[in-house]
Short mmCIF file of C-alpha atoms (C1' of nucleotides) in Angstrom, two decimals:
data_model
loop_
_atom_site.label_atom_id
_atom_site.label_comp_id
_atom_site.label_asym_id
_atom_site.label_seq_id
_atom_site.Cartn_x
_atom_site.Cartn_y
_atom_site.Cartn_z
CA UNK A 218 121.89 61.95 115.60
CA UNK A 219 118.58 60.53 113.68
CA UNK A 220 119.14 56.87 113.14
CA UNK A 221 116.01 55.39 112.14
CA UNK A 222 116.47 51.17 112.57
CA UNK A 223 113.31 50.69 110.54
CA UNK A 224 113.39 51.97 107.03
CA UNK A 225 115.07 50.82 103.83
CA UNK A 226 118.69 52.42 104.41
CA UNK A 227 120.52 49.97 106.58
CA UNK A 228 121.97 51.46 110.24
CA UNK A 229 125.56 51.27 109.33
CA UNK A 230 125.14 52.87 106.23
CA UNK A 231 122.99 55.70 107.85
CA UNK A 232 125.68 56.32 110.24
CA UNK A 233 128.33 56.51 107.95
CA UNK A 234 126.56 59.08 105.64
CA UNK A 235 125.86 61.06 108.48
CA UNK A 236 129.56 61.22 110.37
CA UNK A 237 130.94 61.76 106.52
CA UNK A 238 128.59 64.57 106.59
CA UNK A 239 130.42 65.80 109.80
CA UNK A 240 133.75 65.35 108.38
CA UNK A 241 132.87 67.35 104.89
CA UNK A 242 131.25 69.85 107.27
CA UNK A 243 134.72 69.85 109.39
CA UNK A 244 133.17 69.73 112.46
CA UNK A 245 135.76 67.22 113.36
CA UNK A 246 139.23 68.96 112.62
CA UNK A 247 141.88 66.96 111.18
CA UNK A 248 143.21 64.48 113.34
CA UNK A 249 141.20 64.89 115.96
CA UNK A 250 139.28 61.97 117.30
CA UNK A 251 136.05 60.91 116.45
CA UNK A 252 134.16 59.45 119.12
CA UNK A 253 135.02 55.48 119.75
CA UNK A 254 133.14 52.79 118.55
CA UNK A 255 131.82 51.49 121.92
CA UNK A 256 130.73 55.08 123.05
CA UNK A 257 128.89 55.87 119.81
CA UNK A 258 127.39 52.35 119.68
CA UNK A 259 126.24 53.10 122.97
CA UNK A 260 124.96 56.28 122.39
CA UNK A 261 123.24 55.19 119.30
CA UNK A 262 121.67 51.91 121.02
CA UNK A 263 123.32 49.43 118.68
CA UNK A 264 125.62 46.66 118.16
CA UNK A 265 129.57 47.82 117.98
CA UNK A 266 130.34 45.94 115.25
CA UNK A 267 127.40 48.59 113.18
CA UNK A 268 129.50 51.15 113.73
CA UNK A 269 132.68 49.57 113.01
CA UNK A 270 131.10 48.47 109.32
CA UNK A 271 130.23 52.11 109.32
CA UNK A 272 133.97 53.03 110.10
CA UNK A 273 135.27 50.77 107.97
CA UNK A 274 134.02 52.49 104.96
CA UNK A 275 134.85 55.62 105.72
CA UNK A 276 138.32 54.12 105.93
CA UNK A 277 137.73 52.55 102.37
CA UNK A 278 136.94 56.07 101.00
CA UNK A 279 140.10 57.38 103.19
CA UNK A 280 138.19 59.84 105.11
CA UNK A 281 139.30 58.43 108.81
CA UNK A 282 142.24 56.17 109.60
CA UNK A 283 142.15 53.85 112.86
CA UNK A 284 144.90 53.08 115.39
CA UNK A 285 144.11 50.17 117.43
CA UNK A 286 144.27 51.40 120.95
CA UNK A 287 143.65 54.87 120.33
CA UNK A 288 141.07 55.37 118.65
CA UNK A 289 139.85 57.13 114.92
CA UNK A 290 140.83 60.24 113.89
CA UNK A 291 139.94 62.37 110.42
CA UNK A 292 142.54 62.50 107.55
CA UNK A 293 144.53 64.77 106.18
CA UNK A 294 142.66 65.86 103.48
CA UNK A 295 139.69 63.59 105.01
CA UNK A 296 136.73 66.80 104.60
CA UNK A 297 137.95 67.41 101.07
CA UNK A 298 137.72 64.26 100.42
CA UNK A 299 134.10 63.96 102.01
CA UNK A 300 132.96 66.91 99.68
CA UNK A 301 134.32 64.82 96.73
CA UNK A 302 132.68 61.72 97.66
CA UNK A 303 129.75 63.72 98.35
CA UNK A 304 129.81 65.37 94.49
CA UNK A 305 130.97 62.02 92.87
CA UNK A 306 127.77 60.04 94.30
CA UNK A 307 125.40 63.01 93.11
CA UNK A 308 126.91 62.93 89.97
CA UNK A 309 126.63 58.94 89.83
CA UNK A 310 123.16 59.17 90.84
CA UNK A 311 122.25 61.81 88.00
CA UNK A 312 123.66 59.82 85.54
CA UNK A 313 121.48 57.12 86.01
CA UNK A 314 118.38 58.99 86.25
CA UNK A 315 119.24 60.49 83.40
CA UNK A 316 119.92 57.53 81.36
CA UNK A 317 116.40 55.68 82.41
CA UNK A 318 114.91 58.90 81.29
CA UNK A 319 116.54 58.81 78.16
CA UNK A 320 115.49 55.24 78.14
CA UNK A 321 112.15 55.70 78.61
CA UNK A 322 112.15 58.21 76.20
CA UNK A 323 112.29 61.34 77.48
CA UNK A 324 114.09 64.26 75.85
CA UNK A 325 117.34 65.91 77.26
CA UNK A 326 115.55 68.97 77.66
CA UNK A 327 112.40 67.61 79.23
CA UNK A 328 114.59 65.95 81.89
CA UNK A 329 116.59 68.62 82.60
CA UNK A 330 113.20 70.63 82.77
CA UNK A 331 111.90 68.11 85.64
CA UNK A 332 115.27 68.67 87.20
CA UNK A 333 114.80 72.19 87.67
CA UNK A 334 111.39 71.70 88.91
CA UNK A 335 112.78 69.06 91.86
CA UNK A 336 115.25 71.58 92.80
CA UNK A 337 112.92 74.04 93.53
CA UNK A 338 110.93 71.63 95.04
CA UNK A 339 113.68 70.92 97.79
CA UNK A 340 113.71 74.80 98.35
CA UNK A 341 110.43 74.98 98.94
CA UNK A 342 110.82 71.68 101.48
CA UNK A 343 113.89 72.98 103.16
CA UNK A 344 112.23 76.24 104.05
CA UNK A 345 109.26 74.20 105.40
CA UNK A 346 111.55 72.93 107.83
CA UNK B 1461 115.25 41.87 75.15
CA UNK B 1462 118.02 42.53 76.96
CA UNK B 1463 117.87 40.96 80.79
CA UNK B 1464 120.82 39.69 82.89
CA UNK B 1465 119.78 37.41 85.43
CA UNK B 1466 122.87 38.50 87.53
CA UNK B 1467 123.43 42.55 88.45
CA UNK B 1468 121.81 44.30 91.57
CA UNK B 1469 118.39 44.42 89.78
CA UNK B 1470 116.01 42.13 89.61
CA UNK B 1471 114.59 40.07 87.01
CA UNK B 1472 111.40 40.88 87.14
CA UNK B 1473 111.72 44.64 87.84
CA UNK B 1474 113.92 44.50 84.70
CA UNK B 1475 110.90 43.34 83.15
CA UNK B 1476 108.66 45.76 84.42
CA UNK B 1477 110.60 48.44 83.26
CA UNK B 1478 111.42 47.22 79.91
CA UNK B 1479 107.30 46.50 78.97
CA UNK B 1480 106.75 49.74 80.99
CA UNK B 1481 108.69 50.87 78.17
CA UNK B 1482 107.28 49.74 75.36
CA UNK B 1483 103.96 50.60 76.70
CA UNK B 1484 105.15 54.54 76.77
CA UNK B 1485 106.47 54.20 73.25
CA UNK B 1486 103.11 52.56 71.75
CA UNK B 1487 104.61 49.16 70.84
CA UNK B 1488 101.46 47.96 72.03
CA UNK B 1489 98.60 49.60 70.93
CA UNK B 1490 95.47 49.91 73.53
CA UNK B 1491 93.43 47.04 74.20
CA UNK B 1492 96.40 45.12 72.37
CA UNK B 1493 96.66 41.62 74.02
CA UNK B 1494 100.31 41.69 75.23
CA UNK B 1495 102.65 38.45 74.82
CA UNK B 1496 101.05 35.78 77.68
CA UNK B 1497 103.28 34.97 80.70
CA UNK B 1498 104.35 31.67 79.72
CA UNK B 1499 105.14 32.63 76.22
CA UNK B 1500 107.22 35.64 77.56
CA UNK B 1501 108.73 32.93 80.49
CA UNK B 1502 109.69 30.55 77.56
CA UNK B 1503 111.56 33.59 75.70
CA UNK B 1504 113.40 35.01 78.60
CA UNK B 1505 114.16 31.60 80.16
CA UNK B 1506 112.79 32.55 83.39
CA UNK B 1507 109.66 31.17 85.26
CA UNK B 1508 106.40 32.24 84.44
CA UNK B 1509 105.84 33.41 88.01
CA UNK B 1510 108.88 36.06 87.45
CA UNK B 1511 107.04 37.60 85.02
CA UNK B 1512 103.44 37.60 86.49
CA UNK B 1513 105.27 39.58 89.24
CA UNK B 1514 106.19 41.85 86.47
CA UNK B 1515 102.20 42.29 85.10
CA UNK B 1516 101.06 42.27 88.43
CA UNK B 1517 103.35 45.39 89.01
CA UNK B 1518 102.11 46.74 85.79
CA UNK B 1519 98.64 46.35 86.60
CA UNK B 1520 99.35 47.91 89.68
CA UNK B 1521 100.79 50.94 88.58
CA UNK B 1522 97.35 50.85 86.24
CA UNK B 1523 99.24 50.44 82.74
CA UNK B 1524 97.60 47.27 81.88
CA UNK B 1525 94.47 45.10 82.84
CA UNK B 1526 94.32 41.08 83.16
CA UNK B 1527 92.00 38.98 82.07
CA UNK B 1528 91.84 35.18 83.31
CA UNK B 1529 91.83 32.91 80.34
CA UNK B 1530 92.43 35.78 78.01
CA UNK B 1531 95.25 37.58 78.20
CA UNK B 1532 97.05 40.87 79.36
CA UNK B 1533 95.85 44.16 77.35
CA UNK B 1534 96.88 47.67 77.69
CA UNK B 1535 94.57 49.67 79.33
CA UNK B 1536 92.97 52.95 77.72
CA UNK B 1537 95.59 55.29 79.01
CA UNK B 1538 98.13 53.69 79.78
CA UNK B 1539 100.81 54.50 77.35
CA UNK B 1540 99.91 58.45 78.74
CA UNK B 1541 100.44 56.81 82.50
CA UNK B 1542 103.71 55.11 81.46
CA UNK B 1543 104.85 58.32 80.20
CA UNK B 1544 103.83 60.02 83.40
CA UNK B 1545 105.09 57.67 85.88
CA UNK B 1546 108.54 57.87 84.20
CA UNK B 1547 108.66 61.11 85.00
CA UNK B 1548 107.65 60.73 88.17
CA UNK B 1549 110.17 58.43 89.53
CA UNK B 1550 112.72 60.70 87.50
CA UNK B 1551 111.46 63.30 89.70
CA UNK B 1552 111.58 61.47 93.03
CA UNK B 1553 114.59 60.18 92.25
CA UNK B 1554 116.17 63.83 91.57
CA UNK B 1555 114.78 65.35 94.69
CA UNK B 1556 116.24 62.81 96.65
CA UNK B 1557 119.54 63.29 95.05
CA UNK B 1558 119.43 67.04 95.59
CA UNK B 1559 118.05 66.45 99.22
CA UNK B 1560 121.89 64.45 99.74
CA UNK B 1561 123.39 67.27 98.38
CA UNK B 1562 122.27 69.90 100.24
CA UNK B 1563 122.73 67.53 103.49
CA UNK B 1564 126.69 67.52 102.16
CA UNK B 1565 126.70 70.91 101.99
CA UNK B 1566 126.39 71.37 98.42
CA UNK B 1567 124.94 74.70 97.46
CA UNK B 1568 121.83 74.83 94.66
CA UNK B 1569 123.80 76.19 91.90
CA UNK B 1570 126.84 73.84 92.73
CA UNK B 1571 124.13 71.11 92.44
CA UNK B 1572 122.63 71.88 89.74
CA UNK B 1573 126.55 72.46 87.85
CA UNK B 1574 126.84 68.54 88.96
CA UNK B 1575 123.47 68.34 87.08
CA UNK B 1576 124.17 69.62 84.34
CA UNK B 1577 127.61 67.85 83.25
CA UNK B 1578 125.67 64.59 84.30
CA UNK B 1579 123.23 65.31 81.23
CA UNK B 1580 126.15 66.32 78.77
CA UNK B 1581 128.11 63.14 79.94
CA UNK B 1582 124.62 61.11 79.48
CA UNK B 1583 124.86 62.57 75.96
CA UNK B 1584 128.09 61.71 75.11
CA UNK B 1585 127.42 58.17 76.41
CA UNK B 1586 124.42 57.95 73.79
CA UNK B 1587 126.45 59.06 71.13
CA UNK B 1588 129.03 56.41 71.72
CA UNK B 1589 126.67 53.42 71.80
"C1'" DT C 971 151.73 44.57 135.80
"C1'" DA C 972 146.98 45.34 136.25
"C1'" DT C 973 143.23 47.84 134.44
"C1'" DA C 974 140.52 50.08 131.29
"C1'" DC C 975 140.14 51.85 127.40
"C1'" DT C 976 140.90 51.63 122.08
"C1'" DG C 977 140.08 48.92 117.23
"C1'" DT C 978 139.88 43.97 114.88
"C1'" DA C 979 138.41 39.35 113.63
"C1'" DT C 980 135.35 35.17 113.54
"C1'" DT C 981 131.23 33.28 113.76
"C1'" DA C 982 126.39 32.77 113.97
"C1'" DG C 983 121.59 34.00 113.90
"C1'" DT C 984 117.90 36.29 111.53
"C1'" DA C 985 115.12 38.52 108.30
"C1'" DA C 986 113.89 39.86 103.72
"C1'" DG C 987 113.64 39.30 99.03
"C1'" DC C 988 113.79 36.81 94.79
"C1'" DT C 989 112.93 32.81 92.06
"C1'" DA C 990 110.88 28.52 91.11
"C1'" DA C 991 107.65 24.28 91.46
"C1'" DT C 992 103.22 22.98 91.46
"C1'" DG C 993 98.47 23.02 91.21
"C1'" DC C 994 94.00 25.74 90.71
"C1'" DA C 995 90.59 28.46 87.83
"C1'" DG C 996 88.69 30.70 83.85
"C1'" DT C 997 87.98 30.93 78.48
"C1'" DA C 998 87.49 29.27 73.88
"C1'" DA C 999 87.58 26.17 70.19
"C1'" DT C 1000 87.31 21.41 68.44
"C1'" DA D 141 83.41 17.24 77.08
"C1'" DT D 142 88.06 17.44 75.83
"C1'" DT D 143 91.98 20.01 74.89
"C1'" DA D 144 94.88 23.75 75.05
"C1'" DC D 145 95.53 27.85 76.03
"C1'" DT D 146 95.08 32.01 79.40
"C1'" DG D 147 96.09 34.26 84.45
"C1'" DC D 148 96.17 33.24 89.68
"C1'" DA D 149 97.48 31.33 94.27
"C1'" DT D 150 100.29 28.64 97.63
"C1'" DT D 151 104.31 27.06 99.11
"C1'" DA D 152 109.09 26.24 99.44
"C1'" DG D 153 114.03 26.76 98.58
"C1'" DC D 154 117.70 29.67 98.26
"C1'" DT D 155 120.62 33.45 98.59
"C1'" DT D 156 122.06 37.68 100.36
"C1'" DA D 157 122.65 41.20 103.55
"C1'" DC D 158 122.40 43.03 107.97
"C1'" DT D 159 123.05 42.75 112.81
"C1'" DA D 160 124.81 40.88 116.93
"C1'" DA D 161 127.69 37.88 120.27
"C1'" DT D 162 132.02 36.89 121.57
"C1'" DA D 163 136.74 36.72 121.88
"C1'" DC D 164 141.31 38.68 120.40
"C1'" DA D 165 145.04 42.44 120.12
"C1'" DG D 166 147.16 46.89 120.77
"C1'" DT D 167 147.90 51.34 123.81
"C1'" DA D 168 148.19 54.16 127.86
"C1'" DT D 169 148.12 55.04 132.61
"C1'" DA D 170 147.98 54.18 137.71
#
DNA sequence: TATACTGTATTAGTAAGCTAATGCAGTAAT
DNA sequence: ATTACTGCATTAGCTTACTAATACAGTATA
């Protein structure tokens, strides 16, 4: 797992991006158990209570649910919820772009036309990968 | 001008980005002596230092030039740099948005669907302001 | 019941970033 | 030279957010 303590993105938030990736990804079925705070905090080199922040908002967005004493497991509907979260922020994020553009007065179509040239960009960088 | 001294944003990127703006749109014509810091400070309520950190960012990013015991002018092209670095940080911003999505899983096509109902909500937003 | 594991809560230290106070330095006009 | 304007530099206060230390509480098993 790529947990970079430097950077601007702050640890608990990278690791709860990247297990809700997991989750929308199903590589953790539902209700099975994710690993425990302790052993990933371990595993990650990093204070407990980082991953339990991290936890804790994936509980928020009702992902996971946590039994004292036995541990977190995914929710019912916890990776279609993941994919949802996942669409919601994109679509969150565009809208804001979008509305600077628009602010700095850019045209619908010109910013749709940059748009298309970034996502072809990110082809090109995935395949260089 | 519209700046609120509260929100996640800060007051003197607000700044930035509003002058930024009026640079692009030609409110202030080359070599046009922009309004001094204190003048702008006195107008915005907000110390003068708050908005040097603005012009320094501007002058920075190239879009204006300062002249001790003069004033702040536009430099020769900097209403054509505003306009590019707009798009430029609409770009960056969209490839890092589509980078997320594909790390969720989310196809190209299904990203750029998101995409696209992001600009007709932006629209509909506009219309209704 | 003792042990060893789970998650939870409280508190504190630390670092970074933003804003402001104050004084310095250059220009121009009276 | 004085005055009144420019931008610039130094420093400090303040807030916020992140991370960590530590102790508490529930569960299961030997």
């Amino acid at each position: 797992m790529p947990i970079d303590p430097n950077g601007p993105v702050p640890l608990y938030q990278q690791i709860a991006d990247y297990i809700r990736q997991l989750v929308a990804a199903g590589v953790f079925r539902s209700a099975e158990a994710l690993p425990s705070l302790r052993a990933l905090a371990v595993q990650l080199a990093v204070n407990p209570n980082t991953v339990q922040r991290a936890y804790d908002q994936l509980e928020r967005e009702g992902l996971v649910y946590a039994r004292r004493g036995l541990g977190l497991f995914v929710a019912e509907r916890g990776a279609e919820l993941a994919r949802n979260k996942s669409q919601e922020a994109l679509y969150q994020t565009f809208m804001q772009a979008i509305l600077a553009g628009k602010a700095a007065q850019l045209s619908g179509e010109k910013i749709g036309a940059i748009f298309q040239r970034a996502l072809a960009g990110a082809d090109v960088k995935a395949r260089n990968q």
